[in-house]
Every structure is written in C-alpha cells, then in structure tokens.
Short mmCIF file of C-alpha atoms in Angstrom, two decimals:
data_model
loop_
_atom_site.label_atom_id
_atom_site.label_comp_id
_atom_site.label_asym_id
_atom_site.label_seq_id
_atom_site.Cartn_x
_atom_site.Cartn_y
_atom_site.Cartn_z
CA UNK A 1 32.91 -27.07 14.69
CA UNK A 2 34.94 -27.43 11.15
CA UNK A 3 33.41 -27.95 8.04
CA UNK A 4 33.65 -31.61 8.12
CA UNK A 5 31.63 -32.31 10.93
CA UNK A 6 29.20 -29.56 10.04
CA UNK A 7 28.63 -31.26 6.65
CA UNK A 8 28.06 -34.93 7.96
CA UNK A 9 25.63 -33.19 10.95
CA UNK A 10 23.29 -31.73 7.92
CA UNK A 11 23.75 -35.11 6.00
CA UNK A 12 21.55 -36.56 9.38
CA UNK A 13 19.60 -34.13 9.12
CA UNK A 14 18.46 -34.28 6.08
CA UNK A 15 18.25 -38.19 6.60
CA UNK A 16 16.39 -37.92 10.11
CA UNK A 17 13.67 -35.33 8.10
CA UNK A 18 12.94 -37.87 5.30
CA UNK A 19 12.99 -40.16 7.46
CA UNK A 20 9.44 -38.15 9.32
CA UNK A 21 8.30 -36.79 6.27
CA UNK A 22 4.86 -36.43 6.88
CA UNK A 23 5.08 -34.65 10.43
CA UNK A 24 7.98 -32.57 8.81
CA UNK A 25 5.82 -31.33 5.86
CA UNK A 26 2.98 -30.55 8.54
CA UNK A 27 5.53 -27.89 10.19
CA UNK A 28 7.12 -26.72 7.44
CA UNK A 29 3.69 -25.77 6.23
CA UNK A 30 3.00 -24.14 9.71
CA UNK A 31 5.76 -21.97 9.15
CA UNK A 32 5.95 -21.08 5.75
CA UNK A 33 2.16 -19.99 6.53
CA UNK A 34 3.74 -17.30 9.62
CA UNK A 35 6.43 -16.34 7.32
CA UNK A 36 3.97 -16.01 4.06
CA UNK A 37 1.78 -13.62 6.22
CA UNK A 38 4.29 -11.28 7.04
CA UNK A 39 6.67 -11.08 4.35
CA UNK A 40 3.43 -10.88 1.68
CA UNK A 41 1.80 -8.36 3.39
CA UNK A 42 4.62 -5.90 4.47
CA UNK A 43 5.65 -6.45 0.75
CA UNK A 44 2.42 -4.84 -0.03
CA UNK A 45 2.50 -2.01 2.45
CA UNK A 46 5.73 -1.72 0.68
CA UNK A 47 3.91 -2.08 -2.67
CA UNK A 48 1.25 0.86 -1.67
CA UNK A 49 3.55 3.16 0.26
CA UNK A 50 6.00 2.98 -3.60
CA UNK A 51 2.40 4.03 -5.21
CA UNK A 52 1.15 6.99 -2.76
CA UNK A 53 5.02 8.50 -3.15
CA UNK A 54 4.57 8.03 -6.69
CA UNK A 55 1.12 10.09 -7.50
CA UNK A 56 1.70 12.31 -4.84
CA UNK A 57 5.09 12.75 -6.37
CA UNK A 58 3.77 13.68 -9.45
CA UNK A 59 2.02 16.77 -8.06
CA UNK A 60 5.00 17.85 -6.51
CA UNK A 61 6.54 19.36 -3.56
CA UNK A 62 5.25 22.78 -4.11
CA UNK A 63 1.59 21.76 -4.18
CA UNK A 64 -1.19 22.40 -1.24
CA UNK A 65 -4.56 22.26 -1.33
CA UNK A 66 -7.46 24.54 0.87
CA UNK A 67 -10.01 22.68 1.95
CA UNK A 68 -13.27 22.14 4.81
CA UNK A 69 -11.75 19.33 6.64
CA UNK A 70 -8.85 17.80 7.86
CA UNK A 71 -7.24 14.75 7.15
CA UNK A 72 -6.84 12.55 9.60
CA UNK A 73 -6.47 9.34 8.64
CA UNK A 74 -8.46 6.19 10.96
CA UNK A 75 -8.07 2.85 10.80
CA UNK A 76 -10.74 0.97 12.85
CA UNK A 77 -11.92 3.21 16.41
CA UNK A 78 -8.48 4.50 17.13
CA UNK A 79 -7.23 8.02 15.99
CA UNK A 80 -9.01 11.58 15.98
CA UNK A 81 -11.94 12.42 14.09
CA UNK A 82 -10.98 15.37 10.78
CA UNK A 83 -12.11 18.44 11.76
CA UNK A 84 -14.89 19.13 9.62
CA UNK A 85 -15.88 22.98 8.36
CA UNK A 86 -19.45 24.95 6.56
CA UNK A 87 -18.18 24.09 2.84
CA UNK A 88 -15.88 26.32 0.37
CA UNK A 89 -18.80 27.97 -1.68
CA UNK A 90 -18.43 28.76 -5.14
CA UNK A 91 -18.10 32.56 -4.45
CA UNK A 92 -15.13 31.80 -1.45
CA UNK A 93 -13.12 29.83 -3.92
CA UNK A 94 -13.26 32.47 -7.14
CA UNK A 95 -12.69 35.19 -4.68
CA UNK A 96 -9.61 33.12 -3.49
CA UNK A 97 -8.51 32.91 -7.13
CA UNK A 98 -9.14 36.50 -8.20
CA UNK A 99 -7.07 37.87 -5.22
CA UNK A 100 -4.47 35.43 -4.80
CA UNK A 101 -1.83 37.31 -5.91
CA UNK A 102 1.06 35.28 -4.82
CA UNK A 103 3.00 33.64 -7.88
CA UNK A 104 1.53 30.30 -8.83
CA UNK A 105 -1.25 28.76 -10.65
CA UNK A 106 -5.03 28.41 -8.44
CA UNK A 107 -7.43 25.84 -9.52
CA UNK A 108 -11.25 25.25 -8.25
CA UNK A 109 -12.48 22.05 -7.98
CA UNK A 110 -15.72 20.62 -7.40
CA UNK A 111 -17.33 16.86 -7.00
CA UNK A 112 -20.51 16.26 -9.02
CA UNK A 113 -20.95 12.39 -8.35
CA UNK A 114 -19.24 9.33 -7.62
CA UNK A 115 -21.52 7.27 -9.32
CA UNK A 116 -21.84 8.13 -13.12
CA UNK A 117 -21.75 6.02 -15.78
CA UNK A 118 -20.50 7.36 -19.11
CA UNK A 119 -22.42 5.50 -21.98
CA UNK A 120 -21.01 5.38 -25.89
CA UNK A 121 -22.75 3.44 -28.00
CA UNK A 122 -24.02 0.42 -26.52
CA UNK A 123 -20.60 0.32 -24.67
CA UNK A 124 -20.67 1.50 -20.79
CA UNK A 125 -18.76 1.95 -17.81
CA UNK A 126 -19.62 0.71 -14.24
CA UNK A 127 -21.39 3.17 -11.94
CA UNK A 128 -18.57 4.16 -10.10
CA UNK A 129 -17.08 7.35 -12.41
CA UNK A 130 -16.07 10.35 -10.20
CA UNK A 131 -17.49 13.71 -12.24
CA UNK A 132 -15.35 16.24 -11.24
CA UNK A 133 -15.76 20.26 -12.30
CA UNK A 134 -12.50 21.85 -12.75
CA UNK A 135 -11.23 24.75 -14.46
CA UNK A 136 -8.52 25.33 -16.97
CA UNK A 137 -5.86 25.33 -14.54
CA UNK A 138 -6.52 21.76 -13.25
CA UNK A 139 -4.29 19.91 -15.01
CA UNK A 140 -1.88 22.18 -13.97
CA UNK A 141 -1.82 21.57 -10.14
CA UNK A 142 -3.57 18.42 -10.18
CA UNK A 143 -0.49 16.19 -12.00
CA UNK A 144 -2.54 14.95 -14.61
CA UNK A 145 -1.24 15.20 -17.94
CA UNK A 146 -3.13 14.53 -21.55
CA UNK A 147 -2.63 11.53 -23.84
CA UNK A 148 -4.53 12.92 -26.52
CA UNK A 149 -7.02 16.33 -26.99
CA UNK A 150 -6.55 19.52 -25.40
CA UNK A 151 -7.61 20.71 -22.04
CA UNK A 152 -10.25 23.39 -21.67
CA UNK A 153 -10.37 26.67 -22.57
CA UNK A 154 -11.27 29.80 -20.13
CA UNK A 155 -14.73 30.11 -22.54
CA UNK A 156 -15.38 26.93 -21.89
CA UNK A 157 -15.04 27.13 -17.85
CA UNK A 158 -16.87 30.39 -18.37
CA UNK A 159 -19.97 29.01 -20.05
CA UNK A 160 -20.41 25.43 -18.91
CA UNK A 161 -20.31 23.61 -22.37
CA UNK A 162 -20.69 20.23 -23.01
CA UNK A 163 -17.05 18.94 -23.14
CA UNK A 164 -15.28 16.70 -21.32
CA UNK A 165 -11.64 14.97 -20.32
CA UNK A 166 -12.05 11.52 -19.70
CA UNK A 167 -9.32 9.15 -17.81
CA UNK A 168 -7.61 6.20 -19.39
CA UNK A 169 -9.69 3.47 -18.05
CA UNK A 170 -12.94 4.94 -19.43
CA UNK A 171 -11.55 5.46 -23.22
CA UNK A 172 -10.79 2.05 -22.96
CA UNK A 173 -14.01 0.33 -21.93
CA UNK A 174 -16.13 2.92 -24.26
CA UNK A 175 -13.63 2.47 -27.06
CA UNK A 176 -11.39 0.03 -28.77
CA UNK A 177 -8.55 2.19 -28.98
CA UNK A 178 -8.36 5.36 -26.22
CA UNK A 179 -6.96 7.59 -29.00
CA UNK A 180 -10.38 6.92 -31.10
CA UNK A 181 -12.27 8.86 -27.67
CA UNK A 182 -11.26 12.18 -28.85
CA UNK A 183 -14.10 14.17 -30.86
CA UNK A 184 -16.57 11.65 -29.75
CA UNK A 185 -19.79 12.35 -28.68
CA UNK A 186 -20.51 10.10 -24.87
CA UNK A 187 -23.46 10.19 -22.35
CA UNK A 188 -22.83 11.85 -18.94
CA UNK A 189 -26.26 11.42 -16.54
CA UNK A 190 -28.59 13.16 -18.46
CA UNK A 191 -26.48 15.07 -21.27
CA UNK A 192 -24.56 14.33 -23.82
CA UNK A 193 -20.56 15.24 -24.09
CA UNK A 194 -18.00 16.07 -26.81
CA UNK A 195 -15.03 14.42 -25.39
CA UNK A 196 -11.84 16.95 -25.97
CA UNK A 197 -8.79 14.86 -24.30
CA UNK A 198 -7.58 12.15 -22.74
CA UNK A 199 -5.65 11.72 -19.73
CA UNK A 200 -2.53 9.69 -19.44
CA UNK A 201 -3.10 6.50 -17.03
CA UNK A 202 -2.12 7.57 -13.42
CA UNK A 203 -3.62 4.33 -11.44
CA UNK A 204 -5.22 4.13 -7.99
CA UNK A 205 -4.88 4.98 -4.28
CA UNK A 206 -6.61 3.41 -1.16
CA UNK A 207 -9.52 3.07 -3.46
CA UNK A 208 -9.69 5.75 -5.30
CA UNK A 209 -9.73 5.48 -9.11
CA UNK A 210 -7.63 7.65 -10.79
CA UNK A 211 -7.93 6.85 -14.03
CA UNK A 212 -12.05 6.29 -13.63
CA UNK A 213 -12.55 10.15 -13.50
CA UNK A 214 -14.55 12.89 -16.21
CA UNK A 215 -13.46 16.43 -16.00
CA UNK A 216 -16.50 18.67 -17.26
CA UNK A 217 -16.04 22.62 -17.16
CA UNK A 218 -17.20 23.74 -13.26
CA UNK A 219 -20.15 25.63 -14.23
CA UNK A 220 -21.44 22.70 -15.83
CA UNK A 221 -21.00 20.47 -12.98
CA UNK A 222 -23.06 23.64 -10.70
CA UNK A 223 -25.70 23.39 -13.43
CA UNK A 224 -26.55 19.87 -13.66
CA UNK A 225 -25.00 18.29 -10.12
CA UNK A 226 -25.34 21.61 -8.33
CA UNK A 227 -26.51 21.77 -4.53
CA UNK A 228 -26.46 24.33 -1.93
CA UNK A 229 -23.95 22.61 0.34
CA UNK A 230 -21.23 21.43 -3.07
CA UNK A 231 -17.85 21.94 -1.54
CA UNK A 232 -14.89 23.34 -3.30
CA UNK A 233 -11.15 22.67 -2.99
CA UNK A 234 -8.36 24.87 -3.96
CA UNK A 235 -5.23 23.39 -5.56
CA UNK A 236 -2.55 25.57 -5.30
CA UNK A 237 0.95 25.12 -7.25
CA UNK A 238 3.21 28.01 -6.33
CA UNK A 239 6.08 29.08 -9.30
CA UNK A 240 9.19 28.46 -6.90
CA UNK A 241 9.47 25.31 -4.14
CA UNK A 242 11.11 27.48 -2.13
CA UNK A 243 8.61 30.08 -1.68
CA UNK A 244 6.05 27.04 -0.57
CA UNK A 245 5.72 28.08 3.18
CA UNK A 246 5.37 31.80 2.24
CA UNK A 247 2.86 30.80 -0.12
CA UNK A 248 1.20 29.07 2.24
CA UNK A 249 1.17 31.85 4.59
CA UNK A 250 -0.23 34.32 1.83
CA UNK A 251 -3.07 32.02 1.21
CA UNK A 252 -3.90 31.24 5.09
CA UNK A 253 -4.15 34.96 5.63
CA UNK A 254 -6.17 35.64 2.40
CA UNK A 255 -8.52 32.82 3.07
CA UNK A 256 -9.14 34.10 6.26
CA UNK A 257 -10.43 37.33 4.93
CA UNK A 258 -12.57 35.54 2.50
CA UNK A 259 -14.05 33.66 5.34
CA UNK A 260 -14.74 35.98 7.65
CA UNK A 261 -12.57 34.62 10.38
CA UNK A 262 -11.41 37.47 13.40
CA UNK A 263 -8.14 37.69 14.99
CA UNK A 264 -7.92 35.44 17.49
CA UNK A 265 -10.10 32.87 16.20
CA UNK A 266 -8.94 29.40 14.91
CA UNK A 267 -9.35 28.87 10.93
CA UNK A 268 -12.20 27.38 9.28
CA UNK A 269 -10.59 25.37 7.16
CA UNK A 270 -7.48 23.30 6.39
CA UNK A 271 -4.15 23.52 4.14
CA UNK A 272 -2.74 20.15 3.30
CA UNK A 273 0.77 20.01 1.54
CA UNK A 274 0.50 16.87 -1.00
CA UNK A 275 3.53 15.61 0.13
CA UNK A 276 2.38 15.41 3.71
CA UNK A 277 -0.64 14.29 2.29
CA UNK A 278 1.22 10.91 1.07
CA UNK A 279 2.87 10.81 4.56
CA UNK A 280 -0.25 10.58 6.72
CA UNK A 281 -1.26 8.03 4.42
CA UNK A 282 1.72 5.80 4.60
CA UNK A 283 2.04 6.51 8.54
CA UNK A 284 -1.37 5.35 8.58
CA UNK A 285 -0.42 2.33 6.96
CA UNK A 286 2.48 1.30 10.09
CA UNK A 287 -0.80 0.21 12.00
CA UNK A 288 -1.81 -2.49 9.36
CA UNK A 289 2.63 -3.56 9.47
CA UNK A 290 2.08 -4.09 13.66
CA UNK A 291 -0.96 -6.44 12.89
CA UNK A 292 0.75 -8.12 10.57
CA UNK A 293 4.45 -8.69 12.28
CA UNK A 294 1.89 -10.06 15.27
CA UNK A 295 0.02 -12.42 13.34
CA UNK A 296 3.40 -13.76 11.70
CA UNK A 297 4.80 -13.94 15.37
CA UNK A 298 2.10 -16.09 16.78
CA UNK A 299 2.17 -18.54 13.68
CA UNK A 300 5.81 -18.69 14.32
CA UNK A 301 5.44 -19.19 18.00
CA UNK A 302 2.45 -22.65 17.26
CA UNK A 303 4.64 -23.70 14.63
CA UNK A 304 7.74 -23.90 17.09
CA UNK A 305 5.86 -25.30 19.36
CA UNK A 306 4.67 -28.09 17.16
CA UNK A 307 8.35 -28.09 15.53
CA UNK A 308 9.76 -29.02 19.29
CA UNK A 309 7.37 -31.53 19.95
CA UNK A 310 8.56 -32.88 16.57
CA UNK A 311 12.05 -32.74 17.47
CA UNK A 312 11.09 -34.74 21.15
CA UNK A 313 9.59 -37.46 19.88
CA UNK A 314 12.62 -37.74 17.34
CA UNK A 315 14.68 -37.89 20.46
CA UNK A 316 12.53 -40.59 21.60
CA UNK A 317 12.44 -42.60 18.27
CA UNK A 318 16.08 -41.93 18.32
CA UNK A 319 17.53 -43.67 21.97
CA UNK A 320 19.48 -46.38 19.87
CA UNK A 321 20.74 -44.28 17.48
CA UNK A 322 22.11 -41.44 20.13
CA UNK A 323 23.55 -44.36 22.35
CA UNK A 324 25.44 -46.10 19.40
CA UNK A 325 26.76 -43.09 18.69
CA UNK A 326 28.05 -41.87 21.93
CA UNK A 327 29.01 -45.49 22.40
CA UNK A 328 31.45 -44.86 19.28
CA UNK A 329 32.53 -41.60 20.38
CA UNK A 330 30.75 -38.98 19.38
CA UNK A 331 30.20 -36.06 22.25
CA UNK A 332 27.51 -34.48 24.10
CA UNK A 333 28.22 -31.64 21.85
CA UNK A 334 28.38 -33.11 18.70
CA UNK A 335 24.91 -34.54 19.73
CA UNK A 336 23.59 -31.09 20.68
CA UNK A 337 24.56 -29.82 17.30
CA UNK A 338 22.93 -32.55 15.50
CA UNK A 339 19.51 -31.67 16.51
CA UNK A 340 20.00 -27.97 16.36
CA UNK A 341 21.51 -28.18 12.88
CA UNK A 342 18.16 -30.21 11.87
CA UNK A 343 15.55 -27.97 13.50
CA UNK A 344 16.80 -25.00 12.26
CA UNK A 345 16.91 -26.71 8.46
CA UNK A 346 13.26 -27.35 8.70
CA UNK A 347 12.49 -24.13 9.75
CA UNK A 348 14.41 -22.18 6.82
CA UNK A 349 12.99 -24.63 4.26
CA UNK A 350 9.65 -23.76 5.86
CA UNK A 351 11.16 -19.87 5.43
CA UNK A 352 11.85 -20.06 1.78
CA UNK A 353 8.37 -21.57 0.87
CA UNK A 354 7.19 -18.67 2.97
CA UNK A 355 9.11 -15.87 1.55
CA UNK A 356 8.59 -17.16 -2.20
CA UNK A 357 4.94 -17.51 -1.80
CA UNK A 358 5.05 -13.71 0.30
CA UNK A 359 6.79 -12.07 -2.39
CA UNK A 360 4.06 -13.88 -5.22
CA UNK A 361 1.34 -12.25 -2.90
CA UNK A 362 2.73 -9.02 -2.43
CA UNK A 363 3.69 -8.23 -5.65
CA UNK A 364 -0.15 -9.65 -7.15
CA UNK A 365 -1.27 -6.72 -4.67
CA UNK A 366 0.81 -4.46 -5.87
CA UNK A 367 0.28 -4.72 -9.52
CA UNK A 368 -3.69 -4.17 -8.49
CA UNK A 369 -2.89 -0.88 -6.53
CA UNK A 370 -0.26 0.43 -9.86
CA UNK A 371 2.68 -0.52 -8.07
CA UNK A 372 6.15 -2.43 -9.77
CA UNK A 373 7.92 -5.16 -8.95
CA UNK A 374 9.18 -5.61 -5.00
CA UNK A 375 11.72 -7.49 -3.86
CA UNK A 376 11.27 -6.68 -0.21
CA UNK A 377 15.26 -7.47 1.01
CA UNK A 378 14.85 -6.42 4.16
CA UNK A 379 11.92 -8.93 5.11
CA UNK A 380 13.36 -11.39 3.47
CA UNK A 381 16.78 -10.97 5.79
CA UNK A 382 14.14 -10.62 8.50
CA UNK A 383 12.41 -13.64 7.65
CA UNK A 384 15.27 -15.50 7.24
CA UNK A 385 16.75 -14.25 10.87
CA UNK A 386 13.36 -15.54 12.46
CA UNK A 387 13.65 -18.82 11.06
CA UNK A 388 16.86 -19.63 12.65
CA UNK A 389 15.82 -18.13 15.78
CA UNK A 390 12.96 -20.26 15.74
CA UNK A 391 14.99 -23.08 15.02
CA UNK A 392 17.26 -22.26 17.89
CA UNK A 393 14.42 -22.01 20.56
CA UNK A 394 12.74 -25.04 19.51
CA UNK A 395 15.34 -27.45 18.71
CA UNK A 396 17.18 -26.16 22.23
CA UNK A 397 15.25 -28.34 24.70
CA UNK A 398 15.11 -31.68 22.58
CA UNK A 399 18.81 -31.01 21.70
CA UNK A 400 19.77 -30.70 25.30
CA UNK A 401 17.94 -34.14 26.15
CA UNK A 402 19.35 -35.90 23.26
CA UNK A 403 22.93 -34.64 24.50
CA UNK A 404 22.03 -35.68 28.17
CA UNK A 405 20.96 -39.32 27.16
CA UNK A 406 23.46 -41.99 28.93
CA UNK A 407 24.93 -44.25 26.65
CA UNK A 408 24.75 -47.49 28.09
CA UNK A 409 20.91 -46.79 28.85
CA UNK A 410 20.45 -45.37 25.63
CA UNK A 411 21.84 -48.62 23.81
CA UNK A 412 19.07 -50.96 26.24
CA UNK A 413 16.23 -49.03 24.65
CA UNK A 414 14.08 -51.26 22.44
#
C-alpha cells in the first residue's frame, strides 16, 4: 500500500466517522476511559515509587534501623503477617548506644502520639501531629536537615526540657512566615515549648506526614507520653557504605546480648536497611499496577466490542457505497484496508484523549504525594500499541465482510 492510497483510505475515514458522529464519540469515550485508567494510575505508581526512592534516598545507603517488628508490607488479605516482638525498652536501646562501638552515629527514637495538636496563638494545627522523642543524633541518621534553629543539645536530651523542632508544614499553619517559628513559645498537649529549629520540607509517604512531625528531647516524651510498653527504634548510620553489612553484623550480635537471646535461638527483633525499606514498599505497589493493567484491559475489551459492532452496522449502512466502489475497481483489499485504517483511527483518537487526561491525573497525584512532573513514555508507547491492536481486532471481522460483499448485490441494496 503506497502513500497515495493510504492517504485517500484515511480521507474515508475520517469522512465515514463524521459521518456517525454520535456513536463514534460514544466509543471513543469508552476507550479513552480504559486507556485514562491505566496510563493515570501507573503514572502515579510511577509518581510514588520517584517519592519513596527520593526520602529513602535521602537517608542513604548506609542507614538501618533495629526494631520489634518486621515489615511486611499487605495489601488487602494476601501476604504474611510482620513478625511482631516484646518492645525495645528504654534501657535496651541506651545500652545499644553505649556499647555500640562500631564506627557510626546511633540514634533512639521514640513515638509519643499521633494525634497532637500544636497551638500558637489562636493559630492551630489539625490533630494529626506525630510527637516524636529523639536525641541529638537524630537528624543525623534520620535525613532531616534544619531550615532555621539548631538541633538539640546532649543537656537537653539529658534533662527533658521544653524545646522543640517542628516540621515545615506546622511553622506554616502556626506562623506567617516559618522563619518567624524560631524562639517562639507553642503548646504541645499539656506544656508549653520553646521552639529551637525548623526542619526543611521533606513531604509525605503512603500517608505518613513528614513534614507534620515535633521532635521534643526523649526524656521529655517518657515524662509526659510515657507508658510501660513505648517502643524504641534504633537508627543506625555507619561512617563508611562499605562497612554496612559488617555493621550490621556488629549490631545483630550486640543486640542479641542486650536481649537476652541464646545461641540457637531466632532474634527478637528486626534490622531493616532503608533502602530495602523503599523496595518493599514499591514491590508492594506492583499489586495495585496488575489491578490496574486489568481494569484498563476489560474497558478496552467492551469498548472493542462496542467499536466492532460500530464498524458492522457501518458495513451495513455502507452496501452501496462498497458495491460502487468495487464496481469501479477498487479491490477486496483496498476494501479491507479501508475499514481497518478507520477503526484503528477511532481507537488512537480515543488513545490520546486517554493518555492526556492519564497523564493530568497522574501527575495531580503526584504533586499530592511530593512527587515532580511524569511523563510516563513507556505507557504512553504502551497505550498507544493497545490502541492499534484494538483497532486491529475489532475492525478485522467487519473489514473482512465489507471485503467479501459481491458487487453486483451490493449495488441492488436500497
């Protein structure tokens, strides 16, 4: 077929669609809504895996954390349960940092609440503030880094004072200008706070609001959230990458020790790189892709369907036409073409409203979860692909009858 002929067959085409514009609309909507579905949401799995590699990536590669579970990560009934251990006591985790003697920084953490809300003024936040105790070596293995203030001092992890490191999001909503926070006297609960820093914005993961977090000294958080069963988590950042898996090894045996575990028996608790962290998170996320290439399947497969039955009535409609034009010359196969050409146009202008309107969706999500701008090639080459193939399969069987049609019959059709 030379360019010629393929020219006029699209200039029918595009004649025989305006021609049925209403019932071509109707399909093109079918399948810009399969296309829309999974080109917007792999764009955002694409959009949250870009933000998980990017805070994990800001702890590093030679960060792990100790803690009393695993982290096994379930979506709906499917997957393992985390294996879940007696909490890291206060006493396990500073003996952990007083005998670690491995090179790198050691950091105890601690959860007070998940549901402050920090009150300046008569400004306030939501109830939905994570109070975290941490030490003066936080910052350090945690990734965060300070916009304004200074981080704590060992006195003031000692003692429990009233001071505090507030994220981005809270300066904002207490105060007009996040620089302004520093020096300022807030509400925590019950107690009031001097606030000493700021953190830079970091953004959020899977829910989790990283920039909606107060850092008080941990002996604070023991005095005024304190229970018998608060957990602790070690954050480990070891001096040298390549030392990770002997570090690692150090701190299994150590912690051992600490817990009382015998030879033999199976640890009670877990160590968690931070990059494998991010990994299980993002495998976890390949689930959510499956669902979605399915549902964009089966809208492809109804709207081929309905595109065929489009494309056999236009057959129908169409006798004369095919007969004249056989009558004049034209071939079986130029026939053929001529409905192929125009069911696979309909399906790749149904593509590009799909694929514009997936991108618009994905991206929205991923500005929500701290993510940039996507432009998700590969799904649009994919979505593309399944257009045509669509096109192919349903414009195959109307095609063939059209090509099939005798002439002289064809022409006594009224």
């Amino acid at each position: 077929m030379n360019n010629s002929y393929f020219k006029e067959y699209m200039r029918i085409a595009l004649r025989s669609i305006r021609s049925t514009l209403l019932r071509t609309i109707l399909t093109i909507a079918i399948i810009a809504m399969g296309i829309t579905a999974l080109v917007g949401i792999l764009t955002s799995i694409d959009a949250l895996k870009q933000t998980l590699n990017n805070n994990f990536a800001s702890m590093g590669a030679n960060t792990f954390n100790i803690r009393n579970r695993g982290l096994a990560i379930r979506i709906g009934s499917g997957g393992e349960r985390p294996k879940v251990y007696e909490p890291i006591s206060y006493d396990e985790a500073m003996a952990f940092k007083e005998n670690f003697s491995f090179p790198a920084t050691v950091s105890a953490t601690v959860i007070g609440t998940r549901i402050a809300t920090l009150k300046y003024g008569a400004e306030k936040t939501n109830p939905n503030v994570t109070v975290f105790g941490v030490d003066a070596e936080y910052l350090t293995t945690s990734g965060y880094e300070l916009s304004y203030g200074r981080n704590f001092t060992k006195q003031e992890v000692i003692y429990g004072t009233r001071h505090t490191i507030i994220g981005k999001e809270i300066a904002e909503t207490l105060f007009k200008n996040a620089a302004e926070a520093v020096n300022k006297q807030i509400k925590i609960g019950a107690g009031m706070y001097t606030v000493i820093a700021v953190l830079k914005e970091k953004g959020s993961s899977l829910g989790f609001g990283g920039d909606r977090i107060a850092l008080l000294p941990v002996q604070n958080v023991r005095q005024n959230y304190g229970s018998q069963d608060m957990n602790f988590v070690l954050e480990v950042k070891a001096d040298d990458v390549e030392q990770m898996n002997v570090a690692i090894g150090e701190a299994t045996g150590l912690f051992r020790i600490i817990r009382g575990v015998h030879p033999g028996e199976d640890s009670t608790f877990e160590i968690t790189k931070s990059d494998s962290l991010a990994g299980v998170l993002i495998e976890s996320l390949g689930f959510v892709a499956i669902i979605a290439t399915f549902i964009g399947l089966i809208t492809l497969l109804g709207s081929a369907i309905g595109l065929m039955n489009i494309m056999l009535v236009s057959v129908t409609e169409r006798t004369r036409e095919i007969g004249l034009r056989k009558a004049l010359g034209a071939t079986s196969q130029a026939i053929l073409w001529q409905f192929l050409i125009e069911s696979v146009m309909i399906c790749q202008i149904g593509g590009v409203v799909g694929i514009f309107i997936g991108i618009l969706v994905g991206n929205i999500i991923s500005m929500i979860t701290g993510g940039g701008f996507i432009i998700p090639w590969l799904w649009m080459t994919i979505g593309v692909l399944l257009c045509v193939i669509t096109g192919l399969i349903a414009g195959l069987l109307p095609a063939l009858k059209a090509s099939r049609l005798d002439p002289i019959e064809a022409l006594r059709t009224e």
